[in-house]
PDB file of C-alpha atoms in Angstrom:
ATOM      1  CA  MET A   1      22.771 -49.358  85.973  1.00 35.00           C
ATOM      2  CA  ARG A   2      20.078 -48.221  87.912  1.00 32.00           C
ATOM      3  CA  HIS A   3      20.016 -51.557  89.849  1.00 33.00           C
ATOM      4  CA  LEU A   4      23.231 -51.423  90.127  1.00 32.00           C
ATOM      5  CA  ALA A   5      23.181 -47.576  91.653  1.00 35.00           C
ATOM      6  CA  ALA A   6      20.781 -49.256  94.013  1.00 33.00           C
ATOM      7  CA  PHE A   7      22.557 -51.963  95.607  1.00 32.00           C
ATOM      8  CA  CYS A   8      25.780 -49.744  95.981  1.00 36.00           C
ATOM      9  CA  LEU A   9      24.191 -47.517  97.761  1.00 36.00           C
ATOM     10  CA  ALA A  10      22.343 -50.279  99.855  1.00 34.00           C
ATOM     11  CA  ALA A  11      25.860 -51.679 100.389  1.00 37.00           C
ATOM     12  CA  ALA A  12      27.429 -48.688 101.602  1.00 39.00           C
ATOM     13  CA  PHE A  13      24.769 -47.242 103.758  1.00 36.00           C
ATOM     14  CA  ALA A  14      24.514 -51.196 105.561  1.00 37.00           C
ATOM     15  CA  VAL A  15      27.417 -49.873 107.582  1.00 38.00           C
ATOM     16  CA  PRO A  16      25.898 -49.035 110.890  1.00 37.00           C
ATOM     17  CA  ALA A  17      25.036 -45.668 111.079  1.00 37.00           C
ATOM     18  CA  MET A  18      24.193 -42.891 113.468  1.00 37.00           C
ATOM     19  CA  ALA A  19      20.600 -41.515 112.650  1.00 37.00           C
ATOM     20  CA  GLU A  20      20.757 -37.713 112.297  1.00 39.00           C
ATOM     21  CA  SER A  21      17.838 -37.269 115.112  1.00 37.00           C
ATOM     22  CA  GLN A  22      20.548 -39.415 117.222  1.00 44.00           C
ATOM     23  CA  ALA A  23      21.933 -37.376 120.023  1.00 43.00           C
ATOM     24  CA  LEU A  24      26.164 -37.620 119.386  1.00 47.00           C
ATOM     25  CA  PRO A  25      28.598 -38.387 122.286  1.00 47.00           C
ATOM     26  CA  ALA A  26      30.286 -35.455 123.742  1.00 46.00           C
ATOM     27  CA  PRO A  27      33.485 -34.479 122.698  1.00 46.00           C
ATOM     28  CA  THR A  28      35.233 -35.436 125.606  1.00 45.00           C
ATOM     29  CA  ALA A  29      33.655 -39.400 125.481  1.00 48.00           C
ATOM     30  CA  SER A  30      34.980 -42.077 123.459  1.00 50.00           C
ATOM     31  CA  PRO A  31      32.254 -44.223 122.350  1.00 57.00           C
ATOM     32  CA  PHE A  32      33.952 -46.316 119.721  1.00 60.00           C
ATOM     33  CA  PRO A  33      34.891 -49.900 121.008  1.00 62.00           C
ATOM     34  CA  ILE A  34      37.980 -50.451 118.615  1.00 67.00           C
ATOM     35  CA  LYS A  35      40.712 -48.065 118.076  1.00 84.00           C
ATOM     36  CA  VAL A  36      40.821 -46.109 114.752  1.00 88.00           C
ATOM     37  CA  GLY A  37      43.048 -44.981 112.888  1.00 93.00           C
ATOM     38  CA  GLY A  38      47.061 -44.639 113.092  1.00 94.00           C
ATOM     39  CA  ALA A  39      50.115 -44.225 111.702  1.00 96.00           C
ATOM     40  CA  PHE A  40      50.634 -44.244 107.820  1.00 96.00           C
ATOM     41  CA  GLU A  41      52.458 -43.169 104.797  1.00 97.00           C
ATOM     42  CA  LEU A  42      50.735 -42.829 101.486  1.00 97.00           C
ATOM     43  CA  THR A  43      50.969 -40.365  98.634  1.00 97.00           C
ATOM     44  CA  ASP A  44      49.253 -37.262  97.732  1.00 96.00           C
ATOM     45  CA  GLN A  45      48.006 -36.488  94.262  1.00 94.00           C
ATOM     46  CA  THR A  46      51.432 -34.030  93.843  1.00 95.00           C
ATOM     47  CA  GLY A  47      53.720 -37.288  94.206  1.00 96.00           C
ATOM     48  CA  ALA A  48      54.833 -36.178  97.979  1.00 97.00           C
ATOM     49  CA  VAL A  49      54.642 -38.651 100.758  1.00 97.00           C
ATOM     50  CA  ARG A  50      51.629 -38.310 103.072  1.00 97.00           C
ATOM     51  CA  THR A  51      51.096 -39.531 106.814  1.00 97.00           C
ATOM     52  CA  GLU A  52      48.459 -39.149 109.176  1.00 97.00           C
ATOM     53  CA  VAL A  53      49.427 -35.819 110.219  1.00 97.00           C
ATOM     54  CA  ASP A  54      48.072 -32.794 108.613  1.00 97.00           C
ATOM     55  CA  PRO A  55      51.068 -30.549 107.525  1.00 96.00           C
ATOM     56  CA  ASN A  56      49.116 -27.410 108.153  1.00 95.00           C
ATOM     57  CA  GLY A  57      47.696 -28.355 111.795  1.00 95.00           C
ATOM     58  CA  ASN A  58      44.241 -28.600 110.430  1.00 96.00           C
ATOM     59  CA  MET A  59      41.296 -30.923 111.633  1.00 96.00           C
ATOM     60  CA  GLN A  60      40.670 -33.780 108.771  1.00 97.00           C
ATOM     61  CA  LEU A  61      37.658 -35.047 107.021  1.00 97.00           C
ATOM     62  CA  VAL A  62      38.889 -38.583 105.844  1.00 96.00           C
ATOM     63  CA  PHE A  63      37.071 -40.964 103.382  1.00 93.00           C
ATOM     64  CA  PHE A  64      37.647 -44.158 101.560  1.00 92.00           C
ATOM     65  CA  GLY A  65      36.366 -44.281  98.280  1.00 87.00           C
ATOM     66  CA  TYR A  66      37.752 -43.687  94.380  1.00 78.00           C
ATOM     67  CA  ALA A  67      37.610 -40.431  92.441  1.00 77.00           C
ATOM     68  CA  ASN A  68      35.427 -41.845  89.850  1.00 66.00           C
ATOM     69  CA  CYS A  69      32.815 -43.339  91.871  1.00 58.00           C
ATOM     70  CA  ASP A  70      29.602 -42.253  91.107  1.00 56.00           C
ATOM     71  CA  GLN A  71      27.613 -44.090  94.394  1.00 55.00           C
ATOM     72  CA  ILE A  72      28.168 -43.096  97.761  1.00 52.00           C
ATOM     73  CA  CYS A  73      31.401 -40.794  96.797  1.00 57.00           C
ATOM     74  CA  SER A  74      28.850 -38.797  95.007  1.00 68.00           C
ATOM     75  CA  VAL A  75      26.999 -38.059  98.075  1.00 75.00           C
ATOM     76  CA  ALA A  76      30.230 -37.803 100.496  1.00 83.00           C
ATOM     77  CA  LEU A  77      32.581 -35.987  98.513  1.00 88.00           C
ATOM     78  CA  PRO A  78      30.059 -32.964  98.033  1.00 89.00           C
ATOM     79  CA  LEU A  79      29.256 -33.241 101.392  1.00 93.00           C
ATOM     80  CA  MET A  80      32.637 -33.018 102.928  1.00 93.00           C
ATOM     81  CA  ALA A  81      33.209 -29.882 100.520  1.00 94.00           C
ATOM     82  CA  ASP A  82      30.453 -27.865 101.784  1.00 95.00           C
ATOM     83  CA  VAL A  83      31.532 -28.750 105.630  1.00 96.00           C
ATOM     84  CA  VAL A  84      35.011 -27.436 104.554  1.00 96.00           C
ATOM     85  CA  ASP A  85      33.112 -24.538 103.434  1.00 95.00           C
ATOM     86  CA  ASP A  86      30.825 -24.005 106.447  1.00 95.00           C
ATOM     87  CA  VAL A  87      33.375 -24.269 108.664  1.00 94.00           C
ATOM     88  CA  GLY A  88      36.183 -22.252 106.816  1.00 93.00           C
ATOM     89  CA  ALA A  89      33.395 -19.754 107.071  1.00 93.00           C
ATOM     90  CA  THR A  90      33.660 -19.910 110.720  1.00 92.00           C
ATOM     91  CA  GLY A  91      37.682 -19.044 110.371  1.00 92.00           C
ATOM     92  CA  VAL A  92      38.361 -22.561 111.112  1.00 93.00           C
ATOM     93  CA  ASP A  93      40.738 -25.006 108.273  1.00 94.00           C
ATOM     94  CA  ILE A  94      39.656 -28.597 107.696  1.00 96.00           C
ATOM     95  CA  THR A  95      41.689 -30.614 105.222  1.00 97.00           C
ATOM     96  CA  PRO A  96      39.187 -33.093 102.886  1.00 97.00           C
ATOM     97  CA  VAL A  97      41.060 -36.278 102.406  1.00 96.00           C
ATOM     98  CA  MET A  98      40.113 -39.030 100.181  1.00 93.00           C
ATOM     99  CA  ILE A  99      41.921 -42.469 100.562  1.00 94.00           C
ATOM    100  CA  THR A 100      41.071 -44.697  97.407  1.00 92.00           C
ATOM    101  CA  VAL A 101      39.893 -48.379  97.039  1.00 90.00           C
ATOM    102  CA  ASP A 102      40.843 -47.873  93.374  1.00 88.00           C
ATOM    103  CA  PRO A 103      44.396 -47.498  93.149  1.00 91.00           C
ATOM    104  CA  ALA A 104      45.083 -48.867  89.718  1.00 88.00           C
ATOM    105  CA  ARG A 105      42.848 -45.878  88.267  1.00 86.00           C
ATOM    106  CA  ASP A 106      43.421 -42.982  91.139  1.00 91.00           C
ATOM    107  CA  THR A 107      47.145 -42.534  90.155  1.00 93.00           C
ATOM    108  CA  VAL A 108      48.848 -39.508  91.220  1.00 94.00           C
ATOM    109  CA  ASP A 109      48.224 -38.072  88.389  1.00 93.00           C
ATOM    110  CA  ALA A 110      44.523 -39.093  87.984  1.00 91.00           C
ATOM    111  CA  ILE A 111      43.254 -38.668  91.685  1.00 90.00           C
ATOM    112  CA  GLY A 112      43.663 -34.988  92.205  1.00 89.00           C
ATOM    113  CA  PRO A 113      41.657 -33.477  89.518  1.00 90.00           C
ATOM    114  CA  ALA A 114      38.668 -35.712  89.819  1.00 85.00           C
ATOM    115  CA  LEU A 115      38.541 -34.596  93.431  1.00 88.00           C
ATOM    116  CA  HIS A 116      39.190 -30.815  92.885  1.00 87.00           C
ATOM    117  CA  GLU A 117      36.032 -31.030  91.067  1.00 86.00           C
ATOM    118  CA  HIS A 118      34.309 -31.061  94.165  1.00 85.00           C
ATOM    119  CA  HIS A 119      36.570 -28.996  96.299  1.00 91.00           C
ATOM    120  CA  PRO A 120      40.253 -27.408  95.549  1.00 94.00           C
ATOM    121  CA  ALA A 121      41.274 -27.906  99.001  1.00 94.00           C
ATOM    122  CA  PHE A 122      40.740 -32.019  98.864  1.00 94.00           C
ATOM    123  CA  VAL A 123      43.818 -34.078  98.751  1.00 96.00           C
ATOM    124  CA  GLY A 124      43.730 -37.388  97.422  1.00 95.00           C
ATOM    125  CA  LEU A 125      45.835 -40.572  98.697  1.00 97.00           C
ATOM    126  CA  THR A 126      46.916 -43.354  96.867  1.00 96.00           C
ATOM    127  CA  GLY A 127      49.747 -46.039  97.083  1.00 96.00           C
ATOM    128  CA  THR A 128      50.377 -49.679  96.117  1.00 96.00           C
ATOM    129  CA  PRO A 129      48.098 -52.217  97.077  1.00 94.00           C
ATOM    130  CA  GLU A 130      50.527 -53.419  99.801  1.00 96.00           C
ATOM    131  CA  ALA A 131      50.430 -49.449 101.227  1.00 96.00           C
ATOM    132  CA  LEU A 132      47.280 -49.189 101.302  1.00 95.00           C
ATOM    133  CA  ALA A 133      46.141 -52.580 103.013  1.00 92.00           C
ATOM    134  CA  PRO A 134      47.173 -51.745 106.720  1.00 95.00           C
ATOM    135  CA  VAL A 135      45.494 -48.095 106.382  1.00 94.00           C
ATOM    136  CA  TYR A 136      42.468 -50.071 105.156  1.00 92.00           C
ATOM    137  CA  ASP A 137      42.905 -52.408 108.243  1.00 90.00           C
ATOM    138  CA  LEU A 138      43.601 -49.386 110.454  1.00 93.00           C
ATOM    139  CA  PHE A 139      40.090 -47.653 109.931  1.00 91.00           C
ATOM    140  CA  SER A 140      37.953 -51.096 109.518  1.00 85.00           C
ATOM    141  CA  VAL A 141      37.362 -50.312 106.051  1.00 84.00           C
ATOM    142  CA  GLU A 142      36.323 -53.066 103.561  1.00 74.00           C
ATOM    143  CA  HIS A 143      35.848 -52.573  99.957  1.00 60.00           C
ATOM    144  CA  LYS A 144      35.008 -55.115  97.327  1.00 61.00           C
ATOM    145  CA  LEU A 145      35.091 -55.271  93.518  1.00 61.00           C
ATOM    146  CA  ILE A 146      31.233 -55.962  92.652  1.00 57.00           C
ATOM    147  CA  TRP A 147      30.895 -55.391  89.185  1.00 62.00           C
ATOM    148  CA  GLU A 148      32.865 -54.558  85.912  1.00 63.00           C
ATOM    149  CA  ASP A 149      30.829 -52.063  83.962  1.00 64.00           C
ATOM    150  CA  PRO A 150      31.436 -51.770  80.604  1.00 60.00           C
ATOM    151  CA  GLU A 151      31.976 -47.756  80.471  1.00 61.00           C
ATOM    152  CA  TYR A 152      33.164 -46.767  83.327  1.00 64.00           C
ATOM    153  CA  GLY A 153      35.076 -49.775  84.650  1.00 60.00           C
ATOM    154  CA  PRO A 154      35.058 -51.518  87.983  1.00 56.00           C
ATOM    155  CA  VAL A 155      32.568 -50.567  90.595  1.00 60.00           C
ATOM    156  CA  PHE A 156      33.403 -50.935  93.974  1.00 54.00           C
ATOM    157  CA  ALA A 157      31.304 -51.800  97.286  1.00 56.00           C
ATOM    158  CA  HIS A 158      33.024 -49.708 100.255  1.00 56.00           C
ATOM    159  CA  GLY A 159      32.585 -47.995 103.501  1.00 67.00           C
ATOM    160  CA  SER A 160      30.575 -44.767 103.790  1.00 71.00           C
ATOM    161  CA  HIS A 161      31.390 -43.120 106.666  1.00 85.00           C
ATOM    162  CA  ILE A 162      33.294 -39.723 107.050  1.00 93.00           C
ATOM    163  CA  TYR A 163      36.087 -40.126 109.885  1.00 94.00           C
ATOM    164  CA  LEU A 164      36.786 -36.948 111.683  1.00 96.00           C
ATOM    165  CA  MET A 165      40.524 -36.627 112.981  1.00 96.00           C
ATOM    166  CA  ASP A 166      42.333 -33.724 114.724  1.00 96.00           C
ATOM    167  CA  GLY A 167      45.851 -32.118 113.216  1.00 95.00           C
ATOM    168  CA  ASP A 168      47.978 -35.259 114.245  1.00 96.00           C
ATOM    169  CA  GLY A 169      45.129 -37.977 112.931  1.00 95.00           C
ATOM    170  CA  GLY A 170      43.772 -38.856 116.134  1.00 95.00           C
ATOM    171  CA  PHE A 171      40.650 -40.066 115.886  1.00 94.00           C
ATOM    172  CA  LEU A 172      37.605 -37.857 116.721  1.00 94.00           C
ATOM    173  CA  THR A 173      34.193 -39.233 115.581  1.00 93.00           C
ATOM    174  CA  LEU A 174      32.400 -40.287 112.429  1.00 90.00           C
ATOM    175  CA  ILE A 175      29.893 -38.409 110.350  1.00 92.00           C
ATOM    176  CA  PRO A 176      27.462 -40.449 108.378  1.00 89.00           C
ATOM    177  CA  PRO A 177      26.951 -38.860 104.963  1.00 86.00           C
ATOM    178  CA  ILE A 178      23.285 -38.872 105.233  1.00 85.00           C
ATOM    179  CA  LEU A 179      23.517 -35.690 107.557  1.00 90.00           C
ATOM    180  CA  ALA A 180      22.489 -32.277 105.970  1.00 92.00           C
ATOM    181  CA  PRO A 181      25.720 -30.052 105.385  1.00 92.00           C
ATOM    182  CA  GLU A 182      24.676 -27.709 108.197  1.00 94.00           C
ATOM    183  CA  ARG A 183      24.076 -30.562 110.866  1.00 94.00           C
ATOM    184  CA  ALA A 184      27.813 -32.134 109.854  1.00 94.00           C
ATOM    185  CA  ALA A 185      29.585 -28.602 110.333  1.00 95.00           C
ATOM    186  CA  GLU A 186      27.887 -28.453 113.332  1.00 94.00           C
ATOM    187  CA  ILE A 187      29.657 -31.289 114.823  1.00 94.00           C
ATOM    188  CA  VAL A 188      32.770 -30.445 112.906  1.00 95.00           C
ATOM    189  CA  ALA A 189      32.844 -27.170 114.751  1.00 94.00           C
ATOM    190  CA  THR A 190      32.055 -28.619 118.471  1.00 93.00           C
ATOM    191  CA  TYR A 191      35.171 -30.676 117.844  1.00 94.00           C
ATOM    192  CA  ALA A 192      37.221 -27.774 116.588  1.00 90.00           C
ATOM    193  CA  GLU A 193      35.851 -25.421 119.621  1.00 86.00           C
ATOM    194  CA  LYS A 194      36.990 -28.382 121.821  1.00 82.00           C
ATOM    195  CA  ASN A 195      40.351 -28.693 120.078  1.00 73.00           C
ATOM    196  CA  SER A 196      41.243 -25.124 119.684  1.00 67.00           C
TER     197      SER A 196
END
């Protein structure tokens, strides 16, 4: 299992990431050569339809994973929770969102309680494989079943970046989960100030 954990982390971090020491682009710049994000409809943990637009107009941290993942998700989800609290302390509300890559287990009933262990503000989005597939395409997210663990069930390799989105679901920047919470919160605060 230890070798599997190392493999999953390596696979997740194989996606090109901005190092913490690198300068991030200014909020007015758009350094990404492809369009990221777009319109979608999925189902949240209450059974309600949820789109890319935050109902309260909050900025959003969006991550693709699965609720019982103990690999990269165990780094990204707590980081998102810390950022929500750090930025919230300055008076800026931000919504943490996880879109599942494991809809068979991340059902409407199951996804919420698992995510709320990280933060009560977490929104979990799920749907049928047919509903989720175009959303993966919108964010260029790849995922693959790599192992059937006899105790924990399917183990997936999947993208590792956290997407910072505005309240309308517009893409702002990527946040690598290797950043310290304080640095990630600084990035979010910079975009919040720009968009206020």
